[in-house]
């Protein structure tokens, strides 16, 4: 395979801020992101949801712009402005034409350096986030996943909801918000990535004025908590008004940088990660028991979870649970065939390339690799690692993951008369 040179450039400022840029000369656009190691898993006790709340609040106004001016300035150049909070980081990002990068970066840097946190805005935003929590609670699939996550990581911040709870959000104060912001939003906790028609020299010029003079501080990330333990709990939530039972299962899997991550990805693809996967073909196509059925990996810096979801009628809930467990058992007992292994590898490699076609995807990938790996992997290197996975690797990973005593499960729906028992998950 022809080796393609990666035009990735990296600079670290004396205060600890890291800049990464990937030049894509055929593009007329640039995606840029400011990434802060300030995810929900490291929030202080009693302040669940504060990382997400800060992410919302920076858009409410800064020392230089009102909320309306922030929106208008990005709209005036046809730019896209977005942000999100995850378990281990917060991202503020934008996509613009290359000529408008200075405008986009000025807005982004203003958001993360000069938010006002006005008292009246805090009051209003609490109500907005409470409505967001209610919206998630009204979505049974989201409710099933969130219930499973909280149960699986019980007693650890990874299990706490990113949005927070009604109680914790209501009790957030301006003092606690400012304290966490000042602790987390520091140069050493921040990575700035850009991809598209951009070079590191241009990025350095943009960054110099707002960031270079900031004082260095020790990295005190919001993620500095102990590694979590998992809990194989079985939970049901009876919701008689629902039409379906929403099934979620989980087992422990590998952290992001674990050497076995490629085997885990192949295993997940075979199990439920594609339309040709065993869960999809068995439960949807052959038995007709579900419209939505899939599996996915949720890896973190020091832990991971492989989960399965299926939505089915109350009358077929037990049958779907036994079918999922049956696929776990088959992966443990029978080596994957050559054709199926080949198909899974090719699907993973193809989806990897397709997922990196846009500047936005590449910008996000740069941040992920810098934060979790401290190095950058070429597509060719990732493809070679996928190719190296053997049928024995997949089977050994299945034997490690699918131990009956490790399986957690949650079912949400019209469950009158239903009992979620361990023998339904026998594998």
Short mmCIF file of C-alpha atoms in Angstrom, two decimals:
data_model
loop_
_atom_site.label_atom_id
_atom_site.label_comp_id
_atom_site.label_asym_id
_atom_site.label_seq_id
_atom_site.Cartn_x
_atom_site.Cartn_y
_atom_site.Cartn_z
CA UNK A 1 0.00 0.00 0.00
CA UNK A 2 1.31 3.43 -0.92
CA UNK A 3 2.42 5.42 2.11
CA UNK A 4 0.78 8.85 2.26
CA UNK A 5 2.62 11.62 4.04
CA UNK A 6 0.64 13.22 6.83
CA UNK A 7 0.95 17.01 6.90
CA UNK A 8 0.37 17.33 10.64
CA UNK A 9 2.25 20.01 12.56
CA UNK A 10 2.37 20.41 16.33
CA UNK A 11 3.58 23.19 18.59
CA UNK A 12 3.56 23.49 22.38
CA UNK A 13 3.70 26.94 23.93
CA UNK A 14 5.75 27.57 27.09
CA UNK A 15 2.56 27.86 29.16
CA UNK A 16 1.49 24.31 28.19
CA UNK A 17 -1.02 25.09 25.44
CA UNK A 18 -0.75 22.60 22.54
CA UNK A 19 -1.55 23.49 18.92
CA UNK A 20 -2.04 20.91 16.18
CA UNK A 21 -2.81 21.65 12.53
CA UNK A 22 -3.34 19.41 9.51
CA UNK A 23 -3.01 21.04 6.11
CA UNK A 24 -5.55 19.86 3.52
CA UNK A 25 -4.59 21.86 0.41
CA UNK A 26 -7.61 20.82 -1.65
CA UNK A 27 -10.01 22.39 0.87
CA UNK A 28 -11.38 25.93 0.92
CA UNK A 29 -12.61 25.57 4.48
CA UNK A 30 -11.10 25.21 7.94
CA UNK A 31 -12.46 23.45 11.02
CA UNK A 32 -10.99 24.64 14.30
CA UNK A 33 -11.62 23.49 17.85
CA UNK A 34 -10.62 24.43 21.37
CA UNK A 35 -10.60 21.32 23.54
CA UNK A 36 -10.51 21.47 27.34
CA UNK A 37 -9.80 18.47 29.56
CA UNK A 38 -12.84 19.23 31.67
CA UNK A 39 -15.32 16.40 31.29
CA UNK A 40 -18.15 15.50 33.61
CA UNK A 41 -16.30 12.59 35.25
CA UNK A 42 -14.12 14.91 37.32
CA UNK A 43 -16.73 17.25 38.71
CA UNK A 44 -16.53 18.03 42.44
CA UNK A 45 -18.91 16.17 44.70
CA UNK A 46 -22.39 17.69 44.60
CA UNK A 47 -21.72 19.63 41.39
CA UNK A 48 -22.77 17.06 38.81
CA UNK A 49 -23.57 18.84 35.54
CA UNK A 50 -21.33 21.84 36.11
CA UNK A 51 -18.98 21.06 33.18
CA UNK A 52 -21.95 20.99 30.81
CA UNK A 53 -23.40 24.11 32.46
CA UNK A 54 -20.16 26.05 31.86
CA UNK A 55 -20.20 24.96 28.21
CA UNK A 56 -23.67 26.50 27.88
CA UNK A 57 -22.85 29.65 29.83
CA UNK A 58 -19.91 30.81 27.72
CA UNK A 59 -22.37 31.40 24.84
CA UNK A 60 -24.47 33.76 27.00
CA UNK A 61 -22.06 36.64 26.70
CA UNK A 62 -18.44 37.69 27.21
CA UNK A 63 -16.66 40.90 28.13
CA UNK A 64 -16.61 41.74 24.40
CA UNK A 65 -19.79 40.25 22.95
CA UNK A 66 -23.40 39.64 23.86
CA UNK A 67 -25.00 36.28 23.10
CA UNK A 68 -26.68 37.82 20.05
CA UNK A 69 -23.41 39.29 18.79
CA UNK A 70 -21.72 35.88 19.08
CA UNK A 71 -24.41 34.33 16.88
CA UNK A 72 -24.53 37.21 14.41
CA UNK A 73 -20.77 37.37 13.94
CA UNK A 74 -20.55 33.70 12.99
CA UNK A 75 -23.66 33.91 10.79
CA UNK A 76 -22.22 36.93 8.98
CA UNK A 77 -19.41 34.78 7.56
CA UNK A 78 -21.57 31.70 6.97
CA UNK A 79 -19.81 29.82 9.75
CA UNK A 80 -20.97 26.92 11.88
CA UNK A 81 -20.41 27.20 15.63
CA UNK A 82 -20.89 24.26 17.98
CA UNK A 83 -19.91 22.83 21.36
CA UNK A 84 -20.35 19.67 23.39
CA UNK A 85 -19.47 18.17 26.75
CA UNK A 86 -18.43 14.54 27.13
CA UNK A 87 -17.30 12.45 30.07
CA UNK A 88 -13.66 13.52 29.66
CA UNK A 89 -13.55 16.78 27.69
CA UNK A 90 -15.37 19.86 26.44
CA UNK A 91 -15.14 21.06 22.84
CA UNK A 92 -15.83 24.46 21.29
CA UNK A 93 -15.51 24.33 17.53
CA UNK A 94 -16.27 26.15 14.32
CA UNK A 95 -16.16 25.58 10.58
CA UNK A 96 -15.65 28.49 8.17
CA UNK A 97 -14.16 29.41 4.81
CA UNK A 98 -10.38 29.66 5.13
CA UNK A 99 -10.48 33.45 4.67
CA UNK A 100 -12.76 33.76 7.71
CA UNK A 101 -10.63 31.73 10.12
CA UNK A 102 -9.50 34.87 12.03
CA UNK A 103 -13.13 35.76 12.74
CA UNK A 104 -14.00 32.25 13.89
CA UNK A 105 -10.98 31.96 16.14
CA UNK A 106 -11.58 35.37 17.67
CA UNK A 107 -15.10 34.30 18.61
CA UNK A 108 -13.98 30.90 19.96
CA UNK A 109 -11.13 32.34 22.02
CA UNK A 110 -13.47 35.00 23.42
CA UNK A 111 -15.88 32.28 24.56
CA UNK A 112 -13.27 30.32 26.52
CA UNK A 113 -11.32 33.31 27.87
CA UNK A 114 -13.88 35.98 28.73
CA UNK A 115 -17.33 34.64 29.70
CA UNK A 116 -19.31 36.90 32.02
CA UNK A 117 -21.36 34.31 33.93
CA UNK A 118 -24.00 36.94 34.65
CA UNK A 119 -26.37 36.05 37.46
CA UNK A 120 -29.50 36.61 35.35
CA UNK A 121 -28.12 34.36 32.61
CA UNK A 122 -27.36 31.61 35.12
CA UNK A 123 -30.98 31.67 36.30
CA UNK A 124 -32.32 31.41 32.73
CA UNK A 125 -29.85 28.72 31.68
CA UNK A 126 -30.78 26.53 34.62
CA UNK A 127 -34.32 26.40 33.25
CA UNK A 128 -33.02 25.60 29.75
CA UNK A 129 -30.96 22.67 31.02
CA UNK A 130 -33.80 21.41 33.21
CA UNK A 131 -35.89 21.26 30.02
CA UNK A 132 -33.04 19.40 28.31
CA UNK A 133 -33.06 16.85 31.15
CA UNK A 134 -36.84 16.45 30.82
CA UNK A 135 -36.46 15.97 27.07
CA UNK A 136 -33.96 13.16 27.61
CA UNK A 137 -36.19 11.54 30.22
CA UNK A 138 -39.05 11.54 27.69
CA UNK A 139 -36.90 9.60 25.19
CA UNK A 140 -37.11 5.94 26.26
CA UNK A 141 -34.00 4.86 24.35
CA UNK A 142 -31.97 7.65 25.98
CA UNK A 143 -33.49 6.81 29.36
CA UNK A 144 -32.52 3.14 28.98
CA UNK A 145 -28.95 4.00 28.03
CA UNK A 146 -28.59 6.55 30.85
CA UNK A 147 -30.03 4.14 33.43
CA UNK A 148 -27.63 1.44 32.27
CA UNK A 149 -24.64 3.82 32.39
CA UNK A 150 -25.45 5.04 35.89
CA UNK A 151 -25.87 1.47 37.10
CA UNK A 152 -22.81 0.08 35.30
CA UNK A 153 -20.45 2.76 36.71
CA UNK A 154 -22.31 3.01 40.01
CA UNK A 155 -20.43 5.03 42.64
CA UNK A 156 -18.02 6.54 40.10
CA UNK A 157 -18.28 9.89 38.25
CA UNK A 158 -18.34 8.06 34.89
CA UNK A 159 -21.83 6.95 35.88
CA UNK A 160 -23.08 10.46 36.61
CA UNK A 161 -25.19 12.07 33.85
CA UNK A 162 -23.38 14.70 31.78
CA UNK A 163 -26.40 17.00 32.05
CA UNK A 164 -26.51 16.66 35.82
CA UNK A 165 -29.72 16.05 37.75
CA UNK A 166 -32.60 18.35 38.50
CA UNK A 167 -31.30 18.75 42.03
CA UNK A 168 -27.65 19.44 41.21
CA UNK A 169 -28.46 21.87 38.39
CA UNK A 170 -30.85 23.87 40.56
CA UNK A 171 -28.22 24.27 43.27
CA UNK A 172 -25.31 25.45 41.10
CA UNK A 173 -24.03 28.87 42.14
CA UNK A 174 -22.01 31.52 40.34
CA UNK A 175 -19.15 31.00 42.79
CA UNK A 176 -18.94 27.28 42.03
CA UNK A 177 -19.18 27.94 38.29
CA UNK A 178 -16.38 30.51 38.32
CA UNK A 179 -14.23 28.32 40.57
CA UNK A 180 -14.44 25.32 38.24
CA UNK A 181 -13.95 27.48 35.16
CA UNK A 182 -10.79 29.06 36.54
CA UNK A 183 -9.44 25.68 37.63
CA UNK A 184 -10.11 23.84 34.37
CA UNK A 185 -9.83 26.44 31.60
CA UNK A 186 -6.07 26.86 31.69
CA UNK A 187 -3.42 26.64 28.92
CA UNK A 188 -2.03 23.31 30.16
CA UNK A 189 -5.51 21.78 30.04
CA UNK A 190 -6.20 23.04 26.53
CA UNK A 191 -5.54 21.71 23.04
CA UNK A 192 -6.32 23.73 19.90
CA UNK A 193 -6.67 21.75 16.68
CA UNK A 194 -7.37 22.84 13.12
CA UNK A 195 -7.75 21.02 9.81
CA UNK A 196 -8.30 22.25 6.28
CA UNK A 197 -6.57 25.02 4.38
CA UNK A 198 -4.46 26.04 7.36
CA UNK A 199 -0.82 25.92 8.46
CA UNK A 200 0.63 25.93 11.96
CA UNK A 201 2.30 29.31 11.31
CA UNK A 202 -1.06 30.96 10.69
CA UNK A 203 -2.56 29.26 13.72
CA UNK A 204 0.31 30.43 15.92
CA UNK A 205 -0.29 34.04 14.84
CA UNK A 206 -3.96 33.79 15.75
CA UNK A 207 -3.24 32.15 19.10
CA UNK A 208 -0.39 34.44 20.14
CA UNK A 209 -2.39 37.47 21.25
CA UNK A 210 -5.16 35.86 23.33
CA UNK A 211 -3.31 32.79 24.66
CA UNK A 212 0.47 33.14 24.61
CA UNK A 213 0.63 35.59 27.53
CA UNK A 214 -1.52 33.47 29.81
CA UNK A 215 0.44 32.20 32.79
CA UNK A 216 1.39 28.56 32.98
CA UNK A 217 -0.43 26.52 35.60
CA UNK A 218 -0.09 22.92 36.64
CA UNK A 219 -2.45 20.63 34.75
CA UNK A 220 -5.37 19.99 37.06
CA UNK A 221 -7.84 18.26 34.81
CA UNK A 222 -11.38 17.38 35.70
CA UNK A 223 -10.57 13.75 34.89
CA UNK A 224 -8.12 13.03 37.70
CA UNK A 225 -10.24 10.41 39.43
CA UNK A 226 -9.61 6.77 40.24
CA UNK A 227 -10.32 4.11 37.63
CA UNK A 228 -13.91 2.86 37.90
CA UNK A 229 -15.23 -0.57 38.81
CA UNK A 230 -18.18 -2.00 36.90
CA UNK A 231 -21.37 -3.44 38.35
CA UNK A 232 -23.41 -6.20 36.69
CA UNK A 233 -26.78 -5.02 37.95
CA UNK A 234 -30.15 -5.95 36.45
CA UNK A 235 -32.67 -3.08 36.41
CA UNK A 236 -36.21 -2.68 35.10
CA UNK A 237 -38.23 0.53 34.86
CA UNK A 238 -41.91 0.01 34.25
CA UNK A 239 -43.32 2.62 31.83
CA UNK A 240 -46.84 1.39 30.97
CA UNK A 241 -47.45 4.23 28.47
CA UNK A 242 -44.66 3.04 26.17
CA UNK A 243 -45.23 0.79 23.18
CA UNK A 244 -41.85 -0.98 23.30
CA UNK A 245 -39.45 -2.50 25.77
CA UNK A 246 -36.07 -0.80 25.41
CA UNK A 247 -33.29 -3.28 26.18
CA UNK A 248 -29.70 -2.29 26.98
CA UNK A 249 -26.89 -4.62 28.00
CA UNK A 250 -23.27 -3.84 28.87
CA UNK A 251 -19.99 -5.59 29.61
CA UNK A 252 -16.59 -4.12 30.50
CA UNK A 253 -14.32 -3.46 27.53
CA UNK A 254 -10.94 -1.82 26.91
CA UNK A 255 -9.73 1.75 27.51
CA UNK A 256 -9.01 3.93 24.48
CA UNK A 257 -5.29 3.21 24.28
CA UNK A 258 -5.43 -0.51 25.14
CA UNK A 259 -3.43 -2.78 22.77
CA UNK A 260 -6.54 -4.92 22.26
CA UNK A 261 -8.67 -2.06 20.98
CA UNK A 262 -8.48 -3.21 17.36
CA UNK A 263 -9.68 -6.72 18.22
CA UNK A 264 -12.48 -5.15 20.26
CA UNK A 265 -13.50 -3.00 17.27
CA UNK A 266 -13.61 -6.03 14.98
CA UNK A 267 -15.61 -7.96 17.58
CA UNK A 268 -18.08 -5.11 17.95
CA UNK A 269 -18.50 -4.82 14.19
CA UNK A 270 -19.26 -8.54 13.90
CA UNK A 271 -21.62 -8.49 16.87
CA UNK A 272 -23.75 -5.43 16.13
CA UNK A 273 -21.79 -2.64 14.51
CA UNK A 274 -23.14 -2.87 10.98
CA UNK A 275 -26.11 -4.03 8.89
CA UNK A 276 -24.39 -7.35 8.19
CA UNK A 277 -23.69 -7.90 11.89
CA UNK A 278 -25.00 -10.94 13.74
CA UNK A 279 -27.45 -9.03 15.93
CA UNK A 280 -28.96 -7.16 13.00
CA UNK A 281 -29.22 -10.21 10.77
CA UNK A 282 -30.52 -12.51 13.49
CA UNK A 283 -32.88 -10.33 15.52
CA UNK A 284 -34.16 -7.97 12.81
CA UNK A 285 -33.81 -9.80 9.50
CA UNK A 286 -34.40 -13.45 10.42
CA UNK A 287 -36.69 -13.16 13.43
CA UNK A 288 -38.27 -9.75 12.76
CA UNK A 289 -38.21 -8.88 16.45
CA UNK A 290 -36.80 -5.33 16.34
CA UNK A 291 -36.40 -2.33 14.09
CA UNK A 292 -33.37 -0.93 15.96
CA UNK A 293 -30.70 -3.30 17.26
CA UNK A 294 -26.98 -2.57 17.50
CA UNK A 295 -23.86 -2.69 19.64
CA UNK A 296 -21.25 0.00 20.28
CA UNK A 297 -18.00 0.62 22.13
CA UNK A 298 -17.67 3.43 24.67
CA UNK A 299 -13.97 3.66 25.59
CA UNK A 300 -12.47 6.14 28.05
CA UNK A 301 -8.95 6.91 29.25
CA UNK A 302 -8.89 4.12 31.83
CA UNK A 303 -12.00 2.01 31.24
CA UNK A 304 -14.51 0.98 28.61
CA UNK A 305 -17.96 -0.43 27.99
CA UNK A 306 -19.41 -2.49 25.15
CA UNK A 307 -23.18 -2.04 25.04
CA UNK A 308 -26.08 -3.52 23.10
CA UNK A 309 -29.45 -1.90 22.43
CA UNK A 310 -32.68 -3.35 21.05
CA UNK A 311 -36.26 -2.10 21.01
CA UNK A 312 -38.98 -4.75 20.91
CA UNK A 313 -42.53 -5.49 22.05
CA UNK A 314 -43.26 -6.65 25.59
CA UNK A 315 -44.23 -10.10 24.35
CA UNK A 316 -40.85 -10.70 22.69
CA UNK A 317 -38.60 -9.13 25.32
CA UNK A 318 -37.40 -12.44 26.77
CA UNK A 319 -36.80 -13.83 23.29
CA UNK A 320 -34.64 -10.85 22.30
CA UNK A 321 -32.63 -11.07 25.52
CA UNK A 322 -31.94 -14.77 24.93
CA UNK A 323 -31.02 -14.04 21.30
CA UNK A 324 -28.47 -11.41 22.34
CA UNK A 325 -26.99 -13.74 24.94
CA UNK A 326 -26.92 -16.47 22.29
CA UNK A 327 -24.75 -14.28 20.05
CA UNK A 328 -22.39 -13.64 22.98
CA UNK A 329 -22.12 -17.41 23.48
CA UNK A 330 -21.52 -18.13 19.79
CA UNK A 331 -18.67 -15.63 19.62
CA UNK A 332 -17.08 -17.36 22.62
CA UNK A 333 -17.50 -20.92 21.37
CA UNK A 334 -16.92 -20.67 17.60
CA UNK A 335 -14.04 -18.95 15.81
CA UNK A 336 -15.19 -16.31 13.35
CA UNK A 337 -15.11 -17.54 9.76
CA UNK A 338 -12.67 -16.12 7.23
CA UNK A 339 -15.35 -14.44 5.10
CA UNK A 340 -17.02 -12.76 8.09
CA UNK A 341 -13.68 -11.59 9.47
CA UNK A 342 -12.72 -10.20 6.07
CA UNK A 343 -16.03 -8.36 5.77
CA UNK A 344 -15.71 -6.84 9.25
CA UNK A 345 -12.18 -5.61 8.60
CA UNK A 346 -13.10 -4.09 5.24
CA UNK A 347 -16.15 -2.39 6.71
CA UNK A 348 -14.06 -0.89 9.54
CA UNK A 349 -11.36 0.30 7.17
CA UNK A 350 -13.87 1.80 4.77
CA UNK A 351 -15.83 3.59 7.50
CA UNK A 352 -12.57 4.93 8.95
CA UNK A 353 -11.61 6.56 5.65
CA UNK A 354 -15.11 7.91 5.07
CA UNK A 355 -15.24 9.32 8.60
CA UNK A 356 -12.09 11.37 7.96
CA UNK A 357 -13.17 12.93 4.66
CA UNK A 358 -14.14 16.29 6.17
CA UNK A 359 -12.02 18.95 7.93
CA UNK A 360 -14.33 18.75 10.94
CA UNK A 361 -13.76 15.03 11.39
CA UNK A 362 -10.01 15.43 10.99
CA UNK A 363 -9.95 18.30 13.47
CA UNK A 364 -11.73 16.15 16.05
CA UNK A 365 -9.45 13.20 15.32
CA UNK A 366 -6.36 15.35 15.89
CA UNK A 367 -7.66 16.33 19.33
CA UNK A 368 -8.50 12.75 20.28
CA UNK A 369 -5.08 11.46 19.27
CA UNK A 370 -3.23 14.30 21.01
CA UNK A 371 -5.20 13.97 24.26
CA UNK A 372 -5.33 10.19 24.52
CA UNK A 373 -2.25 8.99 22.66
CA UNK A 374 0.20 11.89 22.46
CA UNK A 375 0.93 10.93 18.84
CA UNK A 376 -0.76 10.77 15.44
CA UNK A 377 -1.69 7.61 13.54
CA UNK A 378 -1.86 7.55 9.76
CA UNK A 379 -4.79 5.84 8.05
CA UNK A 380 -2.31 3.29 6.73
CA UNK A 381 -1.11 2.51 10.25
CA UNK A 382 -4.66 2.10 11.52
CA UNK A 383 -5.53 -0.14 8.58
CA UNK A 384 -2.48 -2.32 9.28
CA UNK A 385 -3.54 -2.70 12.93
CA UNK A 386 -7.04 -3.74 11.88
CA UNK A 387 -5.59 -6.20 9.35
CA UNK A 388 -3.42 -7.78 12.07
CA UNK A 389 -6.49 -8.92 14.05
CA UNK A 390 -7.01 -12.68 13.82
CA UNK A 391 -10.02 -14.90 14.40
CA UNK A 392 -8.32 -16.12 17.56
CA UNK A 393 -7.95 -12.51 18.78
CA UNK A 394 -11.68 -11.98 18.30
CA UNK A 395 -12.58 -15.19 20.14
CA UNK A 396 -10.22 -14.45 23.03
CA UNK A 397 -11.69 -10.96 23.35
CA UNK A 398 -15.20 -12.42 23.39
CA UNK A 399 -14.18 -14.89 26.13
CA UNK A 400 -12.85 -11.97 28.18
CA UNK A 401 -15.81 -9.65 27.62
CA UNK A 402 -18.82 -11.96 27.73
CA UNK A 403 -18.55 -13.53 31.15
CA UNK A 404 -22.10 -14.02 32.46
CA UNK A 405 -21.35 -12.53 35.87
CA UNK A 406 -20.10 -9.30 34.19
CA UNK A 407 -23.23 -8.61 32.12
CA UNK A 408 -25.35 -5.65 33.22
CA UNK A 409 -28.82 -5.10 31.77
CA UNK A 410 -31.57 -2.51 31.90
CA UNK A 411 -35.06 -2.79 30.40
CA UNK A 412 -37.41 0.21 30.19
CA UNK A 413 -40.98 -0.14 28.95
CA UNK A 414 -44.41 -1.67 29.63
CA UNK A 415 -43.08 -4.40 31.90
CA UNK A 416 -46.03 -5.45 34.02
CA UNK A 417 -45.44 -9.10 34.93
CA UNK A 418 -41.90 -9.12 33.51
CA UNK A 419 -38.90 -10.17 35.58
CA UNK A 420 -35.36 -9.56 34.38
CA UNK A 421 -33.51 -12.66 35.54
CA UNK A 422 -29.88 -13.66 35.19
CA UNK A 423 -30.77 -16.89 33.38
CA UNK A 424 -32.11 -14.84 30.42
CA UNK A 425 -28.49 -13.72 29.87
CA UNK A 426 -26.87 -17.15 30.05
CA UNK A 427 -24.00 -17.38 27.57
#
